[in-house]
Amino acid sequence: MPLFTIDAGKCNRDKLCVLECPMQIIKMKNDTDVPELAEGAEKACISCGHCVAVCPTGAFSHSTMKAEDCEAVNPGWNPGETIIKNYMKARRSIRKYKKTEVEKEKLTSLLEMAAYAPSGHNSRPVNWTVIQGREKVKEIALIVIDWMKQMRAENPEQAKMWSLDMITDAWDMGMDIVTRDAPALILVHGKKSDPNSSTACIVALSHLELAAPSLGLGCCWAGYITWCASMYKPLADKLELPKGHALFGTVFTGYPLFKYHRIPKRESVVFWK
């Protein structure tokens, strides 16, 4: 199968695919010919889909995606600066959740959106693990608490500096600060050997967190879980990540218990050059 095919009847010879290709592997001999492969294109192509996406007539199909199989961009996809700015600024880290469990369909939809986060060279090294259900989430929290208590016993000064004493004391009083009684955890992980994994996973999880309110959900980053998984074998064993994978980020998620009516003030730290 060729790397790409062109419907000559639809192609308007506008050279958009040639100009847009990030790897510069599409060429046109003249203004009347259809686009063709440059030398070495098969090895250089990163399957990003820009060529298919930029073609206004749907003439361009890649071996990994036909034009007719790709979802059309809604002409009103960009609601403008005012709405986007309000959406971004109104985002809150959610630590109080309703008792309602999160439907698998909603979590799936959220992960589908996060799949479109960028990654270096379109390598897409991001993998997800979802832990659904409060009892399963609580099991994770308990292992983290055990680790924190061990840290308190072995290095009390450092544990206090990291507030582990406060968190474990709260747990003993019935308060879960590790997972906040959330109904679901979302873990993002990738191969330790891939230099793109760490950044790509964090970017993808950031996309997921920003997308969550569109589904009525809220998230909060669970740094203690990510941290614990890198240091404490019982948690690493419990999570059962694929061999050779590292956990690069965790959020807990659910339906927010409260609504927010104002946007807190934030100061931007900018250095202009």
PDB file of C-alpha atoms in Angstrom:
ATOM      1  CA  MET A   1       0.000   0.000   0.000  1.00  0.00           C
ATOM      2  CA  PRO A   2       1.415   3.444  -0.915  1.00  0.00           C
ATOM      3  CA  LEU A   3       2.096   5.932   1.869  1.00  0.00           C
ATOM      4  CA  PHE A   4      -0.604   8.227   0.516  1.00  0.00           C
ATOM      5  CA  THR A   5      -3.077   8.453  -2.329  1.00  0.00           C
ATOM      6  CA  ILE A   6      -4.491  11.484  -4.106  1.00  0.00           C
ATOM      7  CA  ASP A   7      -7.918  11.761  -5.708  1.00  0.00           C
ATOM      8  CA  ALA A   8      -6.844  13.724  -8.776  1.00  0.00           C
ATOM      9  CA  GLY A   9     -10.431  14.800  -9.455  1.00  0.00           C
ATOM     10  CA  LYS A  10     -10.720  16.442  -6.012  1.00  0.00           C
ATOM     11  CA  CYS A  11      -7.183  17.833  -5.771  1.00  0.00           C
ATOM     12  CA  ASN A  12      -7.087  21.574  -6.524  1.00  0.00           C
ATOM     13  CA  ARG A  13      -3.267  21.707  -6.647  1.00  0.00           C
ATOM     14  CA  ASP A  14      -3.078  24.321  -3.889  1.00  0.00           C
ATOM     15  CA  LYS A  15       0.133  22.784  -2.465  1.00  0.00           C
ATOM     16  CA  LEU A  16      -1.203  22.984   1.119  1.00  0.00           C
ATOM     17  CA  CYS A  17      -0.122  19.425   1.871  1.00  0.00           C
ATOM     18  CA  VAL A  18       3.353  20.204   0.510  1.00  0.00           C
ATOM     19  CA  LEU A  19       3.699  23.354   2.570  1.00  0.00           C
ATOM     20  CA  GLU A  20       2.202  21.918   5.763  1.00  0.00           C
ATOM     21  CA  CYS A  21       4.045  18.585   6.001  1.00  0.00           C
ATOM     22  CA  PRO A  22       6.346  18.938   9.051  1.00  0.00           C
ATOM     23  CA  MET A  23       8.804  16.424   7.599  1.00  0.00           C
ATOM     24  CA  GLN A  24       8.802  18.003   4.106  1.00  0.00           C
ATOM     25  CA  ILE A  25       8.295  14.660   2.370  1.00  0.00           C
ATOM     26  CA  ILE A  26       5.576  15.735  -0.098  1.00  0.00           C
ATOM     27  CA  LYS A  27       6.467  17.487  -3.351  1.00  0.00           C
ATOM     28  CA  MET A  28       4.876  18.740  -6.584  1.00  0.00           C
ATOM     29  CA  LYS A  29       6.768  18.846  -9.855  1.00  0.00           C
ATOM     30  CA  ASN A  30       4.626  21.650 -11.239  1.00  0.00           C
ATOM     31  CA  ASP A  31       1.317  23.410 -10.713  1.00  0.00           C
ATOM     32  CA  THR A  32      -0.657  20.931 -12.799  1.00  0.00           C
ATOM     33  CA  ASP A  33       0.566  17.657 -11.280  1.00  0.00           C
ATOM     34  CA  VAL A  34      -0.812  16.117  -8.104  1.00  0.00           C
ATOM     35  CA  PRO A  35       1.451  15.842  -5.034  1.00  0.00           C
ATOM     36  CA  GLU A  36       3.875  12.937  -4.807  1.00  0.00           C
ATOM     37  CA  LEU A  37       6.344  11.406  -2.392  1.00  0.00           C
ATOM     38  CA  ALA A  38       9.788  12.823  -1.892  1.00  0.00           C
ATOM     39  CA  GLU A  39      12.711  10.432  -1.665  1.00  0.00           C
ATOM     40  CA  GLY A  40      12.828   8.537   1.617  1.00  0.00           C
ATOM     41  CA  ALA A  41       9.278   9.570   2.553  1.00  0.00           C
ATOM     42  CA  GLU A  42       8.209   6.195   3.934  1.00  0.00           C
ATOM     43  CA  LYS A  43      10.956   6.202   6.570  1.00  0.00           C
ATOM     44  CA  ALA A  44      10.615   9.878   7.461  1.00  0.00           C
ATOM     45  CA  CYS A  45       6.809  10.068   7.801  1.00  0.00           C
ATOM     46  CA  ILE A  46       5.563  10.410  11.399  1.00  0.00           C
ATOM     47  CA  SER A  47       1.884   9.757  10.546  1.00  0.00           C
ATOM     48  CA  CYS A  48       0.756  13.018  12.129  1.00  0.00           C
ATOM     49  CA  GLY A  49      -2.129  13.407   9.689  1.00  0.00           C
ATOM     50  CA  HIS A  50      -1.479  17.081   8.894  1.00  0.00           C
ATOM     51  CA  CYS A  51      -1.608  16.297   5.180  1.00  0.00           C
ATOM     52  CA  VAL A  52      -5.086  14.789   5.484  1.00  0.00           C
ATOM     53  CA  ALA A  53      -6.310  17.464   7.883  1.00  0.00           C
ATOM     54  CA  VAL A  54      -5.175  20.459   5.832  1.00  0.00           C
ATOM     55  CA  CYS A  55      -6.676  19.336   2.500  1.00  0.00           C
ATOM     56  CA  PRO A  56      -9.906  21.355   2.012  1.00  0.00           C
ATOM     57  CA  THR A  57     -11.339  19.031  -0.639  1.00  0.00           C
ATOM     58  CA  GLY A  58     -10.659  15.683   1.039  1.00  0.00           C
ATOM     59  CA  ALA A  59      -8.450  14.608  -1.853  1.00  0.00           C
ATOM     60  CA  PHE A  60      -5.563  13.438   0.346  1.00  0.00           C
ATOM     61  CA  SER A  61      -5.607  10.061   2.112  1.00  0.00           C
ATOM     62  CA  HIS A  62      -2.763   8.609   4.162  1.00  0.00           C
ATOM     63  CA  SER A  63      -2.143   4.875   4.490  1.00  0.00           C
ATOM     64  CA  THR A  64      -3.059   5.135   8.184  1.00  0.00           C
ATOM     65  CA  MET A  65      -6.164   7.265   7.664  1.00  0.00           C
ATOM     66  CA  LYS A  66      -8.553   7.865   4.805  1.00  0.00           C
ATOM     67  CA  ALA A  67      -9.932  11.364   4.356  1.00  0.00           C
ATOM     68  CA  GLU A  68     -13.515  10.097   4.511  1.00  0.00           C
ATOM     69  CA  ASP A  69     -12.853   8.309   7.802  1.00  0.00           C
ATOM     70  CA  CYS A  70     -11.602  11.452   9.568  1.00  0.00           C
ATOM     71  CA  GLU A  71     -14.008  13.594  11.552  1.00  0.00           C
ATOM     72  CA  ALA A  72     -14.641  17.017  10.013  1.00  0.00           C
ATOM     73  CA  VAL A  73     -13.627  20.075  12.019  1.00  0.00           C
ATOM     74  CA  ASN A  74     -16.680  21.996  13.209  1.00  0.00           C
ATOM     75  CA  PRO A  75     -16.518  25.499  11.660  1.00  0.00           C
ATOM     76  CA  GLY A  76     -17.387  26.938  15.078  1.00  0.00           C
ATOM     77  CA  TRP A  77     -14.728  24.941  16.923  1.00  0.00           C
ATOM     78  CA  ASN A  78     -13.089  28.078  18.342  1.00  0.00           C
ATOM     79  CA  PRO A  79     -15.537  29.916  20.640  1.00  0.00           C
ATOM     80  CA  GLY A  80     -13.130  32.852  20.946  1.00  0.00           C
ATOM     81  CA  GLU A  81     -10.797  34.355  23.520  1.00  0.00           C
ATOM     82  CA  THR A  82     -13.476  35.412  26.015  1.00  0.00           C
ATOM     83  CA  ILE A  83     -14.996  31.953  26.416  1.00  0.00           C
ATOM     84  CA  ILE A  84     -11.693  30.075  26.343  1.00  0.00           C
ATOM     85  CA  LYS A  85     -10.116  32.486  28.821  1.00  0.00           C
ATOM     86  CA  ASN A  86     -13.059  32.087  31.207  1.00  0.00           C
ATOM     87  CA  TYR A  87     -12.958  28.297  30.850  1.00  0.00           C
ATOM     88  CA  MET A  88      -9.235  28.113  31.558  1.00  0.00           C
ATOM     89  CA  LYS A  89      -9.323  30.563  34.471  1.00  0.00           C
ATOM     90  CA  ALA A  90     -12.407  28.973  36.027  1.00  0.00           C
ATOM     91  CA  ARG A  91     -10.754  25.557  36.251  1.00  0.00           C
ATOM     92  CA  ARG A  92     -10.348  24.440  39.844  1.00  0.00           C
ATOM     93  CA  SER A  93      -8.543  21.542  41.465  1.00  0.00           C
ATOM     94  CA  ILE A  94     -11.433  19.500  42.843  1.00  0.00           C
ATOM     95  CA  ARG A  95     -11.002  17.823  46.231  1.00  0.00           C
ATOM     96  CA  LYS A  96     -14.627  17.275  47.254  1.00  0.00           C
ATOM     97  CA  TYR A  97     -16.769  14.872  45.236  1.00  0.00           C
ATOM     98  CA  LYS A  98     -20.340  13.680  45.073  1.00  0.00           C
ATOM     99  CA  LYS A  99     -20.998  10.054  46.003  1.00  0.00           C
ATOM    100  CA  THR A 100     -21.906   9.345  42.360  1.00  0.00           C
ATOM    101  CA  GLU A 101     -19.561   6.982  40.546  1.00  0.00           C
ATOM    102  CA  VAL A 102     -18.147   8.126  37.210  1.00  0.00           C
ATOM    103  CA  GLU A 103     -19.518   6.233  34.240  1.00  0.00           C
ATOM    104  CA  LYS A 104     -17.014   4.266  32.147  1.00  0.00           C
ATOM    105  CA  GLU A 105     -18.372   6.003  29.035  1.00  0.00           C
ATOM    106  CA  LYS A 106     -17.428   9.419  30.406  1.00  0.00           C
ATOM    107  CA  LEU A 107     -13.950   8.316  31.374  1.00  0.00           C
ATOM    108  CA  THR A 108     -13.523   6.805  27.914  1.00  0.00           C
ATOM    109  CA  SER A 109     -14.604  10.063  26.295  1.00  0.00           C
ATOM    110  CA  LEU A 110     -12.156  11.980  28.469  1.00  0.00           C
ATOM    111  CA  LEU A 111      -9.282   9.696  27.471  1.00  0.00           C
ATOM    112  CA  GLU A 112     -10.224  10.021  23.810  1.00  0.00           C
ATOM    113  CA  MET A 113      -9.814  13.799  24.076  1.00  0.00           C
ATOM    114  CA  ALA A 114      -6.506  13.458  25.891  1.00  0.00           C
ATOM    115  CA  ALA A 115      -5.233  11.221  23.079  1.00  0.00           C
ATOM    116  CA  TYR A 116      -4.949  14.336  20.893  1.00  0.00           C
ATOM    117  CA  ALA A 117      -2.340  15.959  23.141  1.00  0.00           C
ATOM    118  CA  PRO A 118       0.938  16.606  21.304  1.00  0.00           C
ATOM    119  CA  SER A 119       4.011  14.429  21.704  1.00  0.00           C
ATOM    120  CA  GLY A 120       7.546  14.710  20.392  1.00  0.00           C
ATOM    121  CA  HIS A 121       7.817  13.484  16.782  1.00  0.00           C
ATOM    122  CA  ASN A 122       4.204  12.289  17.107  1.00  0.00           C
ATOM    123  CA  SER A 123       5.623   9.305  18.987  1.00  0.00           C
ATOM    124  CA  ARG A 124       2.543   9.015  21.221  1.00  0.00           C
ATOM    125  CA  PRO A 125       4.237   7.125  24.062  1.00  0.00           C
ATOM    126  CA  VAL A 126       1.339   7.750  26.461  1.00  0.00           C
ATOM    127  CA  ASN A 127      -0.424   4.870  28.228  1.00  0.00           C
ATOM    128  CA  TRP A 128      -3.351   5.048  30.636  1.00  0.00           C
ATOM    129  CA  THR A 129      -4.532   2.970  33.562  1.00  0.00           C
ATOM    130  CA  VAL A 130      -7.912   3.745  35.134  1.00  0.00           C
ATOM    131  CA  ILE A 131      -8.830   2.603  38.634  1.00  0.00           C
ATOM    132  CA  GLN A 132     -12.589   2.856  38.979  1.00  0.00           C
ATOM    133  CA  GLY A 133     -14.594   2.576  42.176  1.00  0.00           C
ATOM    134  CA  ARG A 134     -14.065   4.073  45.625  1.00  0.00           C
ATOM    135  CA  GLU A 135     -13.052   0.797  47.259  1.00  0.00           C
ATOM    136  CA  LYS A 136     -10.275   0.215  44.724  1.00  0.00           C
ATOM    137  CA  VAL A 137      -9.119   3.819  45.054  1.00  0.00           C
ATOM    138  CA  LYS A 138      -9.101   3.477  48.850  1.00  0.00           C
ATOM    139  CA  GLU A 139      -6.833   0.440  48.549  1.00  0.00           C
ATOM    140  CA  ILE A 140      -4.300   2.614  46.714  1.00  0.00           C
ATOM    141  CA  ALA A 141      -4.591   5.340  49.341  1.00  0.00           C
ATOM    142  CA  LEU A 142      -3.961   2.833  52.145  1.00  0.00           C
ATOM    143  CA  ILE A 143      -0.709   1.654  50.552  1.00  0.00           C
ATOM    144  CA  VAL A 144       0.438   5.271  50.218  1.00  0.00           C
ATOM    145  CA  ILE A 145      -0.386   5.839  53.888  1.00  0.00           C
ATOM    146  CA  ASP A 146       1.641   2.764  54.847  1.00  0.00           C
ATOM    147  CA  TRP A 147       4.592   4.220  52.923  1.00  0.00           C
ATOM    148  CA  MET A 148       4.170   7.583  54.643  1.00  0.00           C
ATOM    149  CA  LYS A 149       4.103   5.955  58.067  1.00  0.00           C
ATOM    150  CA  GLN A 150       7.256   4.038  57.193  1.00  0.00           C
ATOM    151  CA  MET A 151       8.887   7.307  56.134  1.00  0.00           C
ATOM    152  CA  ARG A 152       7.861   8.880  59.448  1.00  0.00           C
ATOM    153  CA  ALA A 153       9.484   6.051  61.365  1.00  0.00           C
ATOM    154  CA  GLU A 154      12.700   5.996  59.342  1.00  0.00           C
ATOM    155  CA  ASN A 155      13.194   9.707  58.733  1.00  0.00           C
ATOM    156  CA  PRO A 156      10.843  11.766  60.922  1.00  0.00           C
ATOM    157  CA  GLU A 157      12.402  15.156  60.141  1.00  0.00           C
ATOM    158  CA  GLN A 158      12.113  14.717  56.396  1.00  0.00           C
ATOM    159  CA  ALA A 159       8.623  13.253  56.717  1.00  0.00           C
ATOM    160  CA  LYS A 160       7.536  16.315  58.686  1.00  0.00           C
ATOM    161  CA  MET A 161       9.066  18.604  56.077  1.00  0.00           C
ATOM    162  CA  TRP A 162       6.910  16.848  53.455  1.00  0.00           C
ATOM    163  CA  SER A 163       3.801  17.057  55.733  1.00  0.00           C
ATOM    164  CA  LEU A 164       3.543  13.275  55.901  1.00  0.00           C
ATOM    165  CA  ASP A 165       2.798  13.470  59.611  1.00  0.00           C
ATOM    166  CA  MET A 166      -0.230  15.666  58.976  1.00  0.00           C
ATOM    167  CA  ILE A 167      -1.539  13.377  56.221  1.00  0.00           C
ATOM    168  CA  THR A 168      -1.174  10.161  58.216  1.00  0.00           C
ATOM    169  CA  ASP A 169      -2.668  11.722  61.349  1.00  0.00           C
ATOM    170  CA  ALA A 170      -5.632  12.872  59.275  1.00  0.00           C
ATOM    171  CA  TRP A 171      -6.030   9.365  57.872  1.00  0.00           C
ATOM    172  CA  ASP A 172      -6.119   7.895  61.369  1.00  0.00           C
ATOM    173  CA  MET A 173      -8.930  10.339  62.138  1.00  0.00           C
ATOM    174  CA  GLY A 174     -10.899   9.188  59.089  1.00  0.00           C
ATOM    175  CA  MET A 175      -9.825  11.857  56.580  1.00  0.00           C
ATOM    176  CA  ASP A 176      -8.341  10.845  53.226  1.00  0.00           C
ATOM    177  CA  ILE A 177      -6.008  13.549  51.963  1.00  0.00           C
ATOM    178  CA  VAL A 178      -4.251  11.173  49.540  1.00  0.00           C
ATOM    179  CA  THR A 179      -7.195  10.506  47.208  1.00  0.00           C
ATOM    180  CA  ARG A 180      -9.919  12.688  48.792  1.00  0.00           C
ATOM    181  CA  ASP A 181     -12.485   9.858  48.686  1.00  0.00           C
ATOM    182  CA  ALA A 182     -12.574  10.201  44.892  1.00  0.00           C
ATOM    183  CA  PRO A 183     -14.439   7.594  42.826  1.00  0.00           C
ATOM    184  CA  ALA A 184     -11.710   7.130  40.204  1.00  0.00           C
ATOM    185  CA  LEU A 185      -7.984   7.447  39.605  1.00  0.00           C
ATOM    186  CA  ILE A 186      -6.353   8.028  36.227  1.00  0.00           C
ATOM    187  CA  LEU A 187      -2.696   7.075  35.870  1.00  0.00           C
ATOM    188  CA  VAL A 188      -0.508   8.058  32.939  1.00  0.00           C
ATOM    189  CA  HIS A 189       2.617   6.035  32.250  1.00  0.00           C
ATOM    190  CA  GLY A 190       5.126   5.180  29.558  1.00  0.00           C
ATOM    191  CA  LYS A 191       8.356   3.369  28.840  1.00  0.00           C
ATOM    192  CA  LYS A 192      11.271   4.448  31.009  1.00  0.00           C
ATOM    193  CA  SER A 193      13.575   3.980  28.021  1.00  0.00           C
ATOM    194  CA  ASP A 194      11.694   6.482  25.848  1.00  0.00           C
ATOM    195  CA  PRO A 195      12.990  10.044  26.386  1.00  0.00           C
ATOM    196  CA  ASN A 196       9.660  11.402  25.130  1.00  0.00           C
ATOM    197  CA  SER A 197       7.568   9.559  27.723  1.00  0.00           C
ATOM    198  CA  SER A 198       7.815  11.896  30.694  1.00  0.00           C
ATOM    199  CA  THR A 199       6.927  15.138  28.910  1.00  0.00           C
ATOM    200  CA  ALA A 200       4.308  13.539  26.657  1.00  0.00           C
ATOM    201  CA  CYS A 201       2.562  11.927  29.626  1.00  0.00           C
ATOM    202  CA  ILE A 202       2.449  15.143  31.644  1.00  0.00           C
ATOM    203  CA  VAL A 203       1.171  17.126  28.646  1.00  0.00           C
ATOM    204  CA  ALA A 204      -1.518  14.510  27.997  1.00  0.00           C
ATOM    205  CA  LEU A 205      -2.629  14.482  31.627  1.00  0.00           C
ATOM    206  CA  SER A 206      -2.807  18.284  31.584  1.00  0.00           C
ATOM    207  CA  HIS A 207      -5.045  18.078  28.509  1.00  0.00           C
ATOM    208  CA  LEU A 208      -7.227  15.541  30.286  1.00  0.00           C
ATOM    209  CA  GLU A 209      -7.608  17.707  33.369  1.00  0.00           C
ATOM    210  CA  LEU A 210      -8.591  20.734  31.279  1.00  0.00           C
ATOM    211  CA  ALA A 211     -11.101  18.682  29.316  1.00  0.00           C
ATOM    212  CA  ALA A 212     -12.759  17.167  32.401  1.00  0.00           C
ATOM    213  CA  PRO A 213     -15.133  20.092  33.185  1.00  0.00           C
ATOM    214  CA  SER A 214     -16.670  19.769  29.707  1.00  0.00           C
ATOM    215  CA  LEU A 215     -18.039  16.427  30.902  1.00  0.00           C
ATOM    216  CA  GLY A 216     -19.110  17.774  34.279  1.00  0.00           C
ATOM    217  CA  LEU A 217     -16.099  16.229  35.996  1.00  0.00           C
ATOM    218  CA  GLY A 218     -13.340  17.661  38.150  1.00  0.00           C
ATOM    219  CA  CYS A 219      -9.783  16.493  38.768  1.00  0.00           C
ATOM    220  CA  CYS A 220      -6.901  17.034  41.143  1.00  0.00           C
ATOM    221  CA  TRP A 221      -3.305  15.958  40.676  1.00  0.00           C
ATOM    222  CA  ALA A 222      -2.359  13.164  43.084  1.00  0.00           C
ATOM    223  CA  GLY A 223       1.332  13.801  43.474  1.00  0.00           C
ATOM    224  CA  TYR A 224       1.798  11.568  46.504  1.00  0.00           C
ATOM    225  CA  ILE A 225       0.657   8.530  44.527  1.00  0.00           C
ATOM    226  CA  THR A 226       3.078   9.236  41.676  1.00  0.00           C
ATOM    227  CA  TRP A 227       5.870   9.876  44.129  1.00  0.00           C
ATOM    228  CA  CYS A 228       5.148   6.781  46.203  1.00  0.00           C
ATOM    229  CA  ALA A 229       4.999   4.524  43.132  1.00  0.00           C
ATOM    230  CA  SER A 230       8.578   5.457  42.260  1.00  0.00           C
ATOM    231  CA  MET A 231       9.896   4.574  45.725  1.00  0.00           C
ATOM    232  CA  TYR A 232       7.668   1.929  47.296  1.00  0.00           C
ATOM    233  CA  LYS A 233       7.485  -1.547  45.776  1.00  0.00           C
ATOM    234  CA  PRO A 234       4.125  -2.543  47.341  1.00  0.00           C
ATOM    235  CA  LEU A 235       2.416   0.282  45.428  1.00  0.00           C
ATOM    236  CA  ALA A 236       4.311  -0.449  42.215  1.00  0.00           C
ATOM    237  CA  ASP A 237       3.218  -4.086  42.511  1.00  0.00           C
ATOM    238  CA  LYS A 238      -0.376  -3.086  43.197  1.00  0.00           C
ATOM    239  CA  LEU A 239      -0.565  -0.806  40.149  1.00  0.00           C
ATOM    240  CA  GLU A 240       0.747  -3.572  37.856  1.00  0.00           C
ATOM    241  CA  LEU A 241       2.071  -1.225  35.187  1.00  0.00           C
ATOM    242  CA  PRO A 242       3.572  -2.898  32.106  1.00  0.00           C
ATOM    243  CA  LYS A 243       7.158  -4.028  32.492  1.00  0.00           C
ATOM    244  CA  GLY A 244       9.609  -1.215  31.852  1.00  0.00           C
ATOM    245  CA  HIS A 245       6.995   1.518  32.427  1.00  0.00           C
ATOM    246  CA  ALA A 246       7.198   4.412  34.877  1.00  0.00           C
ATOM    247  CA  LEU A 247       4.300   6.343  36.354  1.00  0.00           C
ATOM    248  CA  PHE A 248       4.575   9.991  35.292  1.00  0.00           C
ATOM    249  CA  GLY A 249       1.353  11.452  36.652  1.00  0.00           C
ATOM    250  CA  THR A 250      -1.885  10.716  38.497  1.00  0.00           C
ATOM    251  CA  VAL A 251      -5.170  12.529  38.973  1.00  0.00           C
ATOM    252  CA  PHE A 252      -8.225  11.592  40.948  1.00  0.00           C
ATOM    253  CA  THR A 253     -11.526  12.517  39.379  1.00  0.00           C
ATOM    254  CA  GLY A 254     -15.264  12.589  39.973  1.00  0.00           C
ATOM    255  CA  TYR A 255     -18.314  14.851  40.007  1.00  0.00           C
ATOM    256  CA  PRO A 256     -17.551  18.054  41.986  1.00  0.00           C
ATOM    257  CA  LEU A 257     -19.556  18.462  45.173  1.00  0.00           C
ATOM    258  CA  PHE A 258     -19.490  22.260  45.005  1.00  0.00           C
ATOM    259  CA  LYS A 259     -19.878  24.933  42.334  1.00  0.00           C
ATOM    260  CA  TYR A 260     -17.568  27.921  42.112  1.00  0.00           C
ATOM    261  CA  HIS A 261     -18.864  31.405  41.411  1.00  0.00           C
ATOM    262  CA  ARG A 262     -15.713  33.503  41.143  1.00  0.00           C
ATOM    263  CA  ILE A 263     -12.245  33.257  39.659  1.00  0.00           C
ATOM    264  CA  PRO A 264      -9.447  33.786  42.210  1.00  0.00           C
ATOM    265  CA  LYS A 265      -6.796  36.294  41.250  1.00  0.00           C
ATOM    266  CA  ARG A 266      -3.492  35.023  39.888  1.00  0.00           C
ATOM    267  CA  GLU A 267      -0.302  36.867  39.099  1.00  0.00           C
ATOM    268  CA  SER A 268       1.674  36.030  35.966  1.00  0.00           C
ATOM    269  CA  VAL A 269       5.448  35.917  36.292  1.00  0.00           C
ATOM    270  CA  VAL A 270       6.815  36.912  32.911  1.00  0.00           C
ATOM    271  CA  PHE A 271      10.331  37.804  31.813  1.00  0.00           C
ATOM    272  CA  TRP A 272      10.256  39.683  28.513  1.00  0.00           C
ATOM    273  CA  LYS A 273      13.377  39.529  26.380  1.00  0.00           C
TER     274      LYS A 273
END
